[in-house]
Short mmCIF file of C-alpha atoms in Angstrom, two decimals:
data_model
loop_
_atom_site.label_atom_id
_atom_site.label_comp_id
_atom_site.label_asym_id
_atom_site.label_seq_id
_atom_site.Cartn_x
_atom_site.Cartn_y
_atom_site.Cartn_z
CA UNK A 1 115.55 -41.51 222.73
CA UNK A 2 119.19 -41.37 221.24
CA UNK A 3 118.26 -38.48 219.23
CA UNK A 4 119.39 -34.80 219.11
CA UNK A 5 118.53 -31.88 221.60
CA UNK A 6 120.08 -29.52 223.96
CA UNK A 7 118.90 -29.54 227.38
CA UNK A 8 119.79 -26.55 229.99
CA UNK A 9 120.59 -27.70 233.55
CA UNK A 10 120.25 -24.64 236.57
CA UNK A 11 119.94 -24.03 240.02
CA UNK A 12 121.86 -22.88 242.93
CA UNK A 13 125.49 -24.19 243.65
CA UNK A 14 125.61 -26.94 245.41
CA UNK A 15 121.97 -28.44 244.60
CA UNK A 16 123.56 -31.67 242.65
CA UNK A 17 123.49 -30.38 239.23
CA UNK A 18 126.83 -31.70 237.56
CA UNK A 19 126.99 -34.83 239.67
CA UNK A 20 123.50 -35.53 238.88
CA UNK A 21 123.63 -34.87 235.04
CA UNK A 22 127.34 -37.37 235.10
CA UNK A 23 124.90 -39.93 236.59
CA UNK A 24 122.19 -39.56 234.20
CA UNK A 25 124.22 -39.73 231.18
CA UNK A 26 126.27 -42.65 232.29
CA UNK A 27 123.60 -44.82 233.17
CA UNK A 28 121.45 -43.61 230.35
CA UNK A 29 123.97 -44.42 227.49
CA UNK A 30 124.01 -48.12 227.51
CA UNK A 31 119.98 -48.01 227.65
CA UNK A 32 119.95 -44.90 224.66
CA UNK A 33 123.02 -46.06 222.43
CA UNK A 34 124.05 -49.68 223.45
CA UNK A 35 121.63 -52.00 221.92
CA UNK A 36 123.52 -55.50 221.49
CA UNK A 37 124.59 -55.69 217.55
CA UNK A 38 123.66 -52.32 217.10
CA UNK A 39 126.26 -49.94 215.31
CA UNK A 40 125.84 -46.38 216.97
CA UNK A 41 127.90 -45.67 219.74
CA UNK A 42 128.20 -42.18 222.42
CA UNK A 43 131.11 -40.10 223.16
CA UNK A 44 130.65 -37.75 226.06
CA UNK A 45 132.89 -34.47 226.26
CA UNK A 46 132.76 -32.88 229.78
CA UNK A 47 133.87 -29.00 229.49
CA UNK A 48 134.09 -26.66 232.24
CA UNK A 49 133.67 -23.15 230.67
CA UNK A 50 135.45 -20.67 233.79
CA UNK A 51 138.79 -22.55 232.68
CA UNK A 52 138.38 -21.38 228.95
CA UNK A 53 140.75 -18.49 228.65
CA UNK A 54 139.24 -17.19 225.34
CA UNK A 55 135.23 -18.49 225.63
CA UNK A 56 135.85 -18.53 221.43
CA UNK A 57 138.46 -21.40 221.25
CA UNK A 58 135.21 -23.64 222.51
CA UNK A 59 134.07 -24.74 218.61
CA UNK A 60 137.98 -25.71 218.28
CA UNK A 61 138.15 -27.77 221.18
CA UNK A 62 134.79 -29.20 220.78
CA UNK A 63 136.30 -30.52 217.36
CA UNK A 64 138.99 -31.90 218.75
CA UNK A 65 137.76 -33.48 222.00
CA UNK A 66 134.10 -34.48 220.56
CA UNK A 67 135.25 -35.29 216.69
CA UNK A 68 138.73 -35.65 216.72
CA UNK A 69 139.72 -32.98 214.10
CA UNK A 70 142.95 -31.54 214.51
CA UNK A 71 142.35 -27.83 214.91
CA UNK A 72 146.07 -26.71 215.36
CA UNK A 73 146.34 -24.49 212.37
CA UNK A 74 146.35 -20.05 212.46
CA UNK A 75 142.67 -20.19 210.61
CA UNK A 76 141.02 -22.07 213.82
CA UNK A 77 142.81 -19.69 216.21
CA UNK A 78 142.37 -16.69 214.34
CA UNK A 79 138.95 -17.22 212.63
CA UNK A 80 136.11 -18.49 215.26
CA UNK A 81 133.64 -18.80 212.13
CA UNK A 82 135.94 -21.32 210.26
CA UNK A 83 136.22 -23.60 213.57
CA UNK A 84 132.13 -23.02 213.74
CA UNK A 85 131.67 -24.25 210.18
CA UNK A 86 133.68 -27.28 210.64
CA UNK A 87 131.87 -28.09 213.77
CA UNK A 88 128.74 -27.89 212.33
CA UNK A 89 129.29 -29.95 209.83
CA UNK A 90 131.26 -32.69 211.58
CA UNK A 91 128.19 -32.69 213.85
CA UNK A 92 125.43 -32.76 210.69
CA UNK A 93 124.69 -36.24 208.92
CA UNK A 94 126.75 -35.07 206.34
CA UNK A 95 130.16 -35.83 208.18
CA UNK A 96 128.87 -39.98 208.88
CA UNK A 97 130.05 -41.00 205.73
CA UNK A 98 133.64 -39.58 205.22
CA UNK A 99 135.86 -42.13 206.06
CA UNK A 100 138.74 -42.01 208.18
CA UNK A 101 137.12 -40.31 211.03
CA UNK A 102 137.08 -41.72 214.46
CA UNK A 103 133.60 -41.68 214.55
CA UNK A 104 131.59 -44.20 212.84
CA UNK A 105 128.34 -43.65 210.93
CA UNK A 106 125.41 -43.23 213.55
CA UNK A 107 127.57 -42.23 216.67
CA UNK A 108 126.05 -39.61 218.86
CA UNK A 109 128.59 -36.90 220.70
CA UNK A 110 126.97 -35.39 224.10
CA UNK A 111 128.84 -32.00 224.69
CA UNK A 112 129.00 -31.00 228.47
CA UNK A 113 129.30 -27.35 229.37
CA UNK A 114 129.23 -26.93 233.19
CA UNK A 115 129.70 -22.99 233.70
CA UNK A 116 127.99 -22.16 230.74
CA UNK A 117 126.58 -18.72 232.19
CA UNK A 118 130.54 -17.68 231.63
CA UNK A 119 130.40 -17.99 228.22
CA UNK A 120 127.10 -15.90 227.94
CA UNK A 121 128.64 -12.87 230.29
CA UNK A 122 131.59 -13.03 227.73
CA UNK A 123 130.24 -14.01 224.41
CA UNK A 124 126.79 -14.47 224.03
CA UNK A 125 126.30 -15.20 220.60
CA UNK A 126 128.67 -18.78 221.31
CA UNK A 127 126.24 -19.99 223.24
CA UNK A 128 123.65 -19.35 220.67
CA UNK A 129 125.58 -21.25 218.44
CA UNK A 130 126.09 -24.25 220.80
CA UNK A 131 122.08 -24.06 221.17
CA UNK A 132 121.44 -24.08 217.65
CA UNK A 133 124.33 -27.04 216.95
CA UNK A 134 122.19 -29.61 218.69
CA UNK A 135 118.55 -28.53 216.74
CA UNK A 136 120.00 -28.62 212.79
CA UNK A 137 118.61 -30.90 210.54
CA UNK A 138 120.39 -34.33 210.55
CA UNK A 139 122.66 -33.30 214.03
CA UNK A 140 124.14 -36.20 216.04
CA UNK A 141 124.99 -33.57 218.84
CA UNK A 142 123.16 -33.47 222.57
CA UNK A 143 123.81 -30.70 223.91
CA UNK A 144 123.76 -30.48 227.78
CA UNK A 145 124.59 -27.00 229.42
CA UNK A 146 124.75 -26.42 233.13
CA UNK A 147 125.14 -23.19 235.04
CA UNK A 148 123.48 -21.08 237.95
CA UNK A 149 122.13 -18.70 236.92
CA UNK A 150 117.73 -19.89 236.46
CA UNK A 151 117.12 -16.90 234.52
CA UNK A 152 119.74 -17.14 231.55
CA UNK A 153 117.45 -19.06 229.39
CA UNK A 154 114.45 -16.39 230.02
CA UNK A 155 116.97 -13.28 228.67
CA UNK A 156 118.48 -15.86 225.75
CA UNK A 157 114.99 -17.25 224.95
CA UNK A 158 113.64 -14.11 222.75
CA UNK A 159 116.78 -14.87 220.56
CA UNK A 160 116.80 -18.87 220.98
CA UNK A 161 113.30 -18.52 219.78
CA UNK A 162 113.72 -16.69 216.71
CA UNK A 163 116.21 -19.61 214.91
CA UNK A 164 114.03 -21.86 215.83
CA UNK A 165 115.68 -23.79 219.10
CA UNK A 166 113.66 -24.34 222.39
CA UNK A 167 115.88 -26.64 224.87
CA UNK A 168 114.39 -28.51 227.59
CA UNK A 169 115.03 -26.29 231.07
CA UNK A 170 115.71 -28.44 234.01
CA UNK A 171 115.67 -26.40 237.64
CA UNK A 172 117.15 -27.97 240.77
CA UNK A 173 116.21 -26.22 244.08
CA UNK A 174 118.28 -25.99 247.12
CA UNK A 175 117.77 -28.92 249.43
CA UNK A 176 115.62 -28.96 252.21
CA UNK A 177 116.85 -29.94 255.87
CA UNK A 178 115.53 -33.63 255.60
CA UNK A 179 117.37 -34.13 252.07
CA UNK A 180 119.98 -32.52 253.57
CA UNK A 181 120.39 -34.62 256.47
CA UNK A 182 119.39 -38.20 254.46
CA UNK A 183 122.16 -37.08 251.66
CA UNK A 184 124.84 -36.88 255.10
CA UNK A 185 123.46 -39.82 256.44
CA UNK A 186 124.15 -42.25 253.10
CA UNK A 187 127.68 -40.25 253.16
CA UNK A 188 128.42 -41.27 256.88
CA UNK A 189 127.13 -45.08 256.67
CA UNK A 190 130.54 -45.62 254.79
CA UNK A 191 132.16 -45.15 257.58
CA UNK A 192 132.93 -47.59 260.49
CA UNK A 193 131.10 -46.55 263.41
CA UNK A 194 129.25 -43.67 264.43
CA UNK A 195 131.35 -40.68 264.25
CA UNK A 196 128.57 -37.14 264.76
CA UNK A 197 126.23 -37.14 267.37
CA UNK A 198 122.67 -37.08 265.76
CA UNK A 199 122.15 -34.02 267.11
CA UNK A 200 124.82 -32.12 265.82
CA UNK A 201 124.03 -33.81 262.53
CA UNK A 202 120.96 -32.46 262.83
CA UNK A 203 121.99 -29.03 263.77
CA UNK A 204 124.42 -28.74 260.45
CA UNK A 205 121.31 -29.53 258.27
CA UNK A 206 118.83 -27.47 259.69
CA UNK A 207 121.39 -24.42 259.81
CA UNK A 208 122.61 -24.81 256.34
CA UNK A 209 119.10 -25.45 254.77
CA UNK A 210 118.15 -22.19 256.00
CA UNK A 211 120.98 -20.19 254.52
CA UNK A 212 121.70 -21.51 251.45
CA UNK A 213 120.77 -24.99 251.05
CA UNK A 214 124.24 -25.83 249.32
CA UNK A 215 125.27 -29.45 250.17
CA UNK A 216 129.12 -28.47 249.91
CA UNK A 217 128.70 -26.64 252.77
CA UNK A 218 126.73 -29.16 254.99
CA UNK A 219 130.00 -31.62 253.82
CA UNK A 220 132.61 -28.72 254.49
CA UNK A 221 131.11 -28.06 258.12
CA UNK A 222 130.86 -31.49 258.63
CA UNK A 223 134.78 -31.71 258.16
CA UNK A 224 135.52 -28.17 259.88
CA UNK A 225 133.61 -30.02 262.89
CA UNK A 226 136.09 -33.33 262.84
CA UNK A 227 138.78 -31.54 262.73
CA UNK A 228 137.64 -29.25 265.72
CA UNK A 229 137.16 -32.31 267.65
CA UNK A 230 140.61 -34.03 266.22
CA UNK A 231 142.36 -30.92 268.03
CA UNK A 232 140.40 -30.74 270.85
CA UNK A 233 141.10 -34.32 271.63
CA UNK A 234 144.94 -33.99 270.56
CA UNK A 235 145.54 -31.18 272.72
CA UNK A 236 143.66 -32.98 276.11
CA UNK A 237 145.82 -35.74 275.42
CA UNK A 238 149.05 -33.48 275.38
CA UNK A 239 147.38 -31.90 278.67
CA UNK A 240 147.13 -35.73 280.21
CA UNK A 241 143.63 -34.43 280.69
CA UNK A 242 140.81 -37.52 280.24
CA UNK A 243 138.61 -37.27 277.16
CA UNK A 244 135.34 -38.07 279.67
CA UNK A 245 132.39 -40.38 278.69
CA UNK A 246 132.50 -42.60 275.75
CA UNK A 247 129.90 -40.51 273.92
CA UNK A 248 132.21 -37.58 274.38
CA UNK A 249 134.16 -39.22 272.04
CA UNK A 250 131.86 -37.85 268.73
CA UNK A 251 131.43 -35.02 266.96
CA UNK A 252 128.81 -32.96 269.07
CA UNK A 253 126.50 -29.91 269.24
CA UNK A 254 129.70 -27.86 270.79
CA UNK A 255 132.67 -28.83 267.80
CA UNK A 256 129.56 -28.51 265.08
CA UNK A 257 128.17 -25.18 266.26
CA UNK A 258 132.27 -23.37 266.28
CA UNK A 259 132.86 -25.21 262.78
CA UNK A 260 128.81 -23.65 261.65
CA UNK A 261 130.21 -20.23 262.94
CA UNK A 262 133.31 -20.74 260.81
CA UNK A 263 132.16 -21.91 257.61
CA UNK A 264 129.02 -19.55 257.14
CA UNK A 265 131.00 -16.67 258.35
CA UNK A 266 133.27 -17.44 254.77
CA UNK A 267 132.85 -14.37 253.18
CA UNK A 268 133.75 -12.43 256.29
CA UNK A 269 136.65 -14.55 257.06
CA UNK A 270 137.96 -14.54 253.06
CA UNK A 271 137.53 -10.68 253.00
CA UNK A 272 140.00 -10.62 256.02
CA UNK A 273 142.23 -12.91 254.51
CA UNK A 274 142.48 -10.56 251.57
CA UNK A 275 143.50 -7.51 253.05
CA UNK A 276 147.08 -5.33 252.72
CA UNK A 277 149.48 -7.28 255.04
CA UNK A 278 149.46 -3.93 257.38
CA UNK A 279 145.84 -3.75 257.90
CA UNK A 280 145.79 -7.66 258.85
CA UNK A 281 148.98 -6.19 260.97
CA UNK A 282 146.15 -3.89 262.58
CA UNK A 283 143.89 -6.56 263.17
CA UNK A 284 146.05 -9.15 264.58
CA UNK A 285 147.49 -6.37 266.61
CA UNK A 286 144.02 -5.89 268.04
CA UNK A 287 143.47 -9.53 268.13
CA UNK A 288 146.50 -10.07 271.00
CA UNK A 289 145.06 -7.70 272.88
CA UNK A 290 142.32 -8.77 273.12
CA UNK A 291 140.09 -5.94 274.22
CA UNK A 292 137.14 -4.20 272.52
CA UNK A 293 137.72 -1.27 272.37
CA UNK A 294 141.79 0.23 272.58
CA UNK A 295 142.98 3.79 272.13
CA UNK A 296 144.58 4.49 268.88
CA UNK A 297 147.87 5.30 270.31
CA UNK A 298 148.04 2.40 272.40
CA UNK A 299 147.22 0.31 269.78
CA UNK A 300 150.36 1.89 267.95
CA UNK A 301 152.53 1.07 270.24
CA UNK A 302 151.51 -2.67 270.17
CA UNK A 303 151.48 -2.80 266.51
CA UNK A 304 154.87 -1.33 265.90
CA UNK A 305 156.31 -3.69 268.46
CA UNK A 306 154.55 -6.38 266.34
CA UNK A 307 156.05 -5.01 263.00
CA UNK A 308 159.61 -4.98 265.09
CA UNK A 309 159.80 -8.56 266.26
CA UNK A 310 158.17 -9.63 262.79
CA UNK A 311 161.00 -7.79 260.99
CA UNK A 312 158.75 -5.60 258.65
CA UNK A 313 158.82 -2.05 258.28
CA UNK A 314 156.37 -0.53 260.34
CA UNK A 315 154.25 2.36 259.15
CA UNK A 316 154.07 6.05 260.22
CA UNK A 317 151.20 6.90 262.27
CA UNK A 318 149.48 8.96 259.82
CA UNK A 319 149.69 5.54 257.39
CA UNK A 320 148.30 3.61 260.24
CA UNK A 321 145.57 6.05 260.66
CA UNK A 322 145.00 5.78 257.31
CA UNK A 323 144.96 1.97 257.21
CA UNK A 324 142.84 2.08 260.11
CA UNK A 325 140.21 4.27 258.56
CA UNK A 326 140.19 1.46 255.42
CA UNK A 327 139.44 -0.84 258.04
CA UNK A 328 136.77 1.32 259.24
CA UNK A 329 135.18 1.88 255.57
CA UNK A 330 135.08 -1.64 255.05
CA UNK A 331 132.87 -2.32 258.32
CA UNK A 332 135.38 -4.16 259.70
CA UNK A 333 136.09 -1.68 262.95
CA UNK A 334 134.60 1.68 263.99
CA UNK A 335 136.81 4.39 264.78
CA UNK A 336 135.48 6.71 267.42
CA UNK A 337 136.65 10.26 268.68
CA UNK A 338 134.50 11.30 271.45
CA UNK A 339 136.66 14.67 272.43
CA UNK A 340 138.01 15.32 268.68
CA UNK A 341 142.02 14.99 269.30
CA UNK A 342 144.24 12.43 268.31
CA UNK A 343 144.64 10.89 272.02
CA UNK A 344 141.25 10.35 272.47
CA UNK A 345 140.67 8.40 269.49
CA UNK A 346 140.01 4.63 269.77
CA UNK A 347 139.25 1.90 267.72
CA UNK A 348 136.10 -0.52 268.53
CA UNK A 349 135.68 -3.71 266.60
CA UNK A 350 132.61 -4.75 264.33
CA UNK A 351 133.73 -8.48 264.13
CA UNK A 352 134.42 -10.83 266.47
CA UNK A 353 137.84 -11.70 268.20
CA UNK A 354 137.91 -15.34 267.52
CA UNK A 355 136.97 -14.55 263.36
CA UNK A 356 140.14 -12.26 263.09
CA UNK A 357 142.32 -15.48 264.89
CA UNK A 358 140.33 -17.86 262.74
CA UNK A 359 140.73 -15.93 259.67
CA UNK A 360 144.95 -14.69 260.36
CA UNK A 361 145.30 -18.21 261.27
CA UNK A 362 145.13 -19.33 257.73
CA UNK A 363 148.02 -17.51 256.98
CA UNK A 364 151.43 -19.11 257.69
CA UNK A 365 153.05 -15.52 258.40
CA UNK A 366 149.99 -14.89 261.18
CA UNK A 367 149.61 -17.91 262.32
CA UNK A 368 153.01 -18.54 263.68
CA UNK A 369 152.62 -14.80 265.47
CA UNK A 370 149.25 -15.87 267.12
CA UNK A 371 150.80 -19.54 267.89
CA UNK A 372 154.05 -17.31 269.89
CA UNK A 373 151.34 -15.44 271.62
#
């Protein structure tokens, strides 16, 4: 209507918020604010909140970015009420008329705040005051904040209500498989020629619409699947071994179903890739060879020869017991003593060989040891 209001945008990552809300505003403008021989114009200030170091430098840079004030004196860094009062009333009618401002009498500024739930979990009352910037008398400010989290609004509401502001509350759901698999397919028509199998196509949107519905991860297993197949095909090649049938020549149910395993095992696979360089030791130790279940001693032996031809100091064996009953508390082995002395203690894995490859792959130190091996 080309009028003021704040509008909050939420639902779970990956559901099209920001992309969606871009697409809105750009093709809304020239509709809103564009009317030939008409004076008012937009400005559009897109702010991501989780790279704010200090959530209360937002009114300064909002002033700067949305206004064009310069707000490099001590008072705007020191004061966040003095940059709040200057916002507000470079945003009020009041501001139009002074000349020598960049914006002209009857623009509108839309303010952007993707990752607006951050500045709530570290300084409430700012959003508040973003709110409440959009709803004063006279404002030429839209204020569009997006986040996940659906139920910010209901705790901020109580407070929201009592000045007086009410924003519109947009909620997008995950997708469903068949959005899902129509958002792929107007992604993949780009392309020349078919490059997935339908099936395995298929098989990433069904999979990921039942965990999480996030199209980020349809995309990334789509991707972890190509490449699969890019190294599959680069290593037959190297073997002189022929690639088969023409259709063998996609991405199918076998490259999408290892790069599904991968991708929605993240967490898993990040937590490994976080650990103390000796416990990943432990782990790749266990990795090469490749059993089960291995006595603690033996598995010792192997790891110290590991630390050895890796040139790192190696840990006593009370450490590695140690570090081995970390790995234990963390669910990521089981350590099992059946006759209560140290020689008959083993160690049994709770994950899967190929996720401790996968995830000591991705590290340059561990993947040149597994590569040796």
């Amino acid at each position: 209507t080309g009028t003021s209001g704040s509008l909050y945008v939420s639902g779970v990552p990956g559901s099209g918020k920001s992309h969606i809300v871009r697409r809105a505003i750009s093709s809304s403008l020239g509709e809103v604010f564009g009317h030939k021989g008409g004076r008012r114009r937009s400005k559009v200030v897109e702010i991501n909140c989780m790279t704010l170091r200090d959530p209360r430098r937002i009114f300064a840079l909002l002033l700067e970015k949305g206004f064009g004030m310069e707000c490099a004196g001590e008072a705007y860094e020191r004061d966040m009420s003095f940059a709040l009062t200057h916002l507000r009333k470079a945003a009020s009618c009041g501001a139009r008329a002074r000349k020598g401002k960049p914006n002209s009498p009857g623009d509108m500024v839309v303010l952007v705040l993707d990752e607006v739930d951050h500045l709530y979990r570290c300084q409430g009352d700012v959003l508040y005051d973003l709110f409440s910037l959009a709803e004063m008398e006279g404002s030429r400010v839209v204020f569009v904040g997006i986040a996940n989290s659906i139920d910010l609004t209901l705790r901020m509401l109580p407070h929201l209500h009592s000045i007086g502001v009410e924003p519109t509350m947009v909620n997008f759901r995950a997708y469903l498989h068949p959005e899902l698999q129509q958002l792929m397919q107007d992604r993949l028509r780009t392309l020349t020629g078919p490059v997935f199998d339908p099936r395995a196509l298929e098989l990433c949107c069904r999979k990921v619409a039942a965990t999480s519905g996030d199209m980020r991860r349809c995309l990334n297993a789509a991707m972890a699947a190509l490449e699969c197949h890019i190294s599959q095909s680069r290593q037959k090649d190297r073997e002189g071994v022929d690639g088969g049938a023409p259709g063998r020549r996609l991405v199918d149910l076998q490259h999408m179903s290892l790069a599904l395993g991968r991708c929605l095992k993240l967490p898993l696979i990040n937590g490994m890739r976080a650990l103390p360089q000796h416990q990943q030791m432990i782990l790749c130790s266990t990795a090469l060879m490749r059993e089960g279940e291995v006595a603690l001693t033996t598995l010792y032996a192997k790891y110290v020869d590991l630390c050895r031809s890796s040139k790192i100091s190696g840990l006593a064996f009370n450490e590695f017991e140690n570090a081995c009953t970390s790995l234990n508390d963390q669910g990521l082995i089981s350590l099992v003593n059946k006759k209560k002395n140290l020689h008959s203690k083993a160690l049994r894995l709770k994950v899967k060989l190929n996720d401790i490859v996968f995830a000591l792959q991705g590290i340059r130190f561990f993947h040149n040891i597994l590569s040796a091996s």
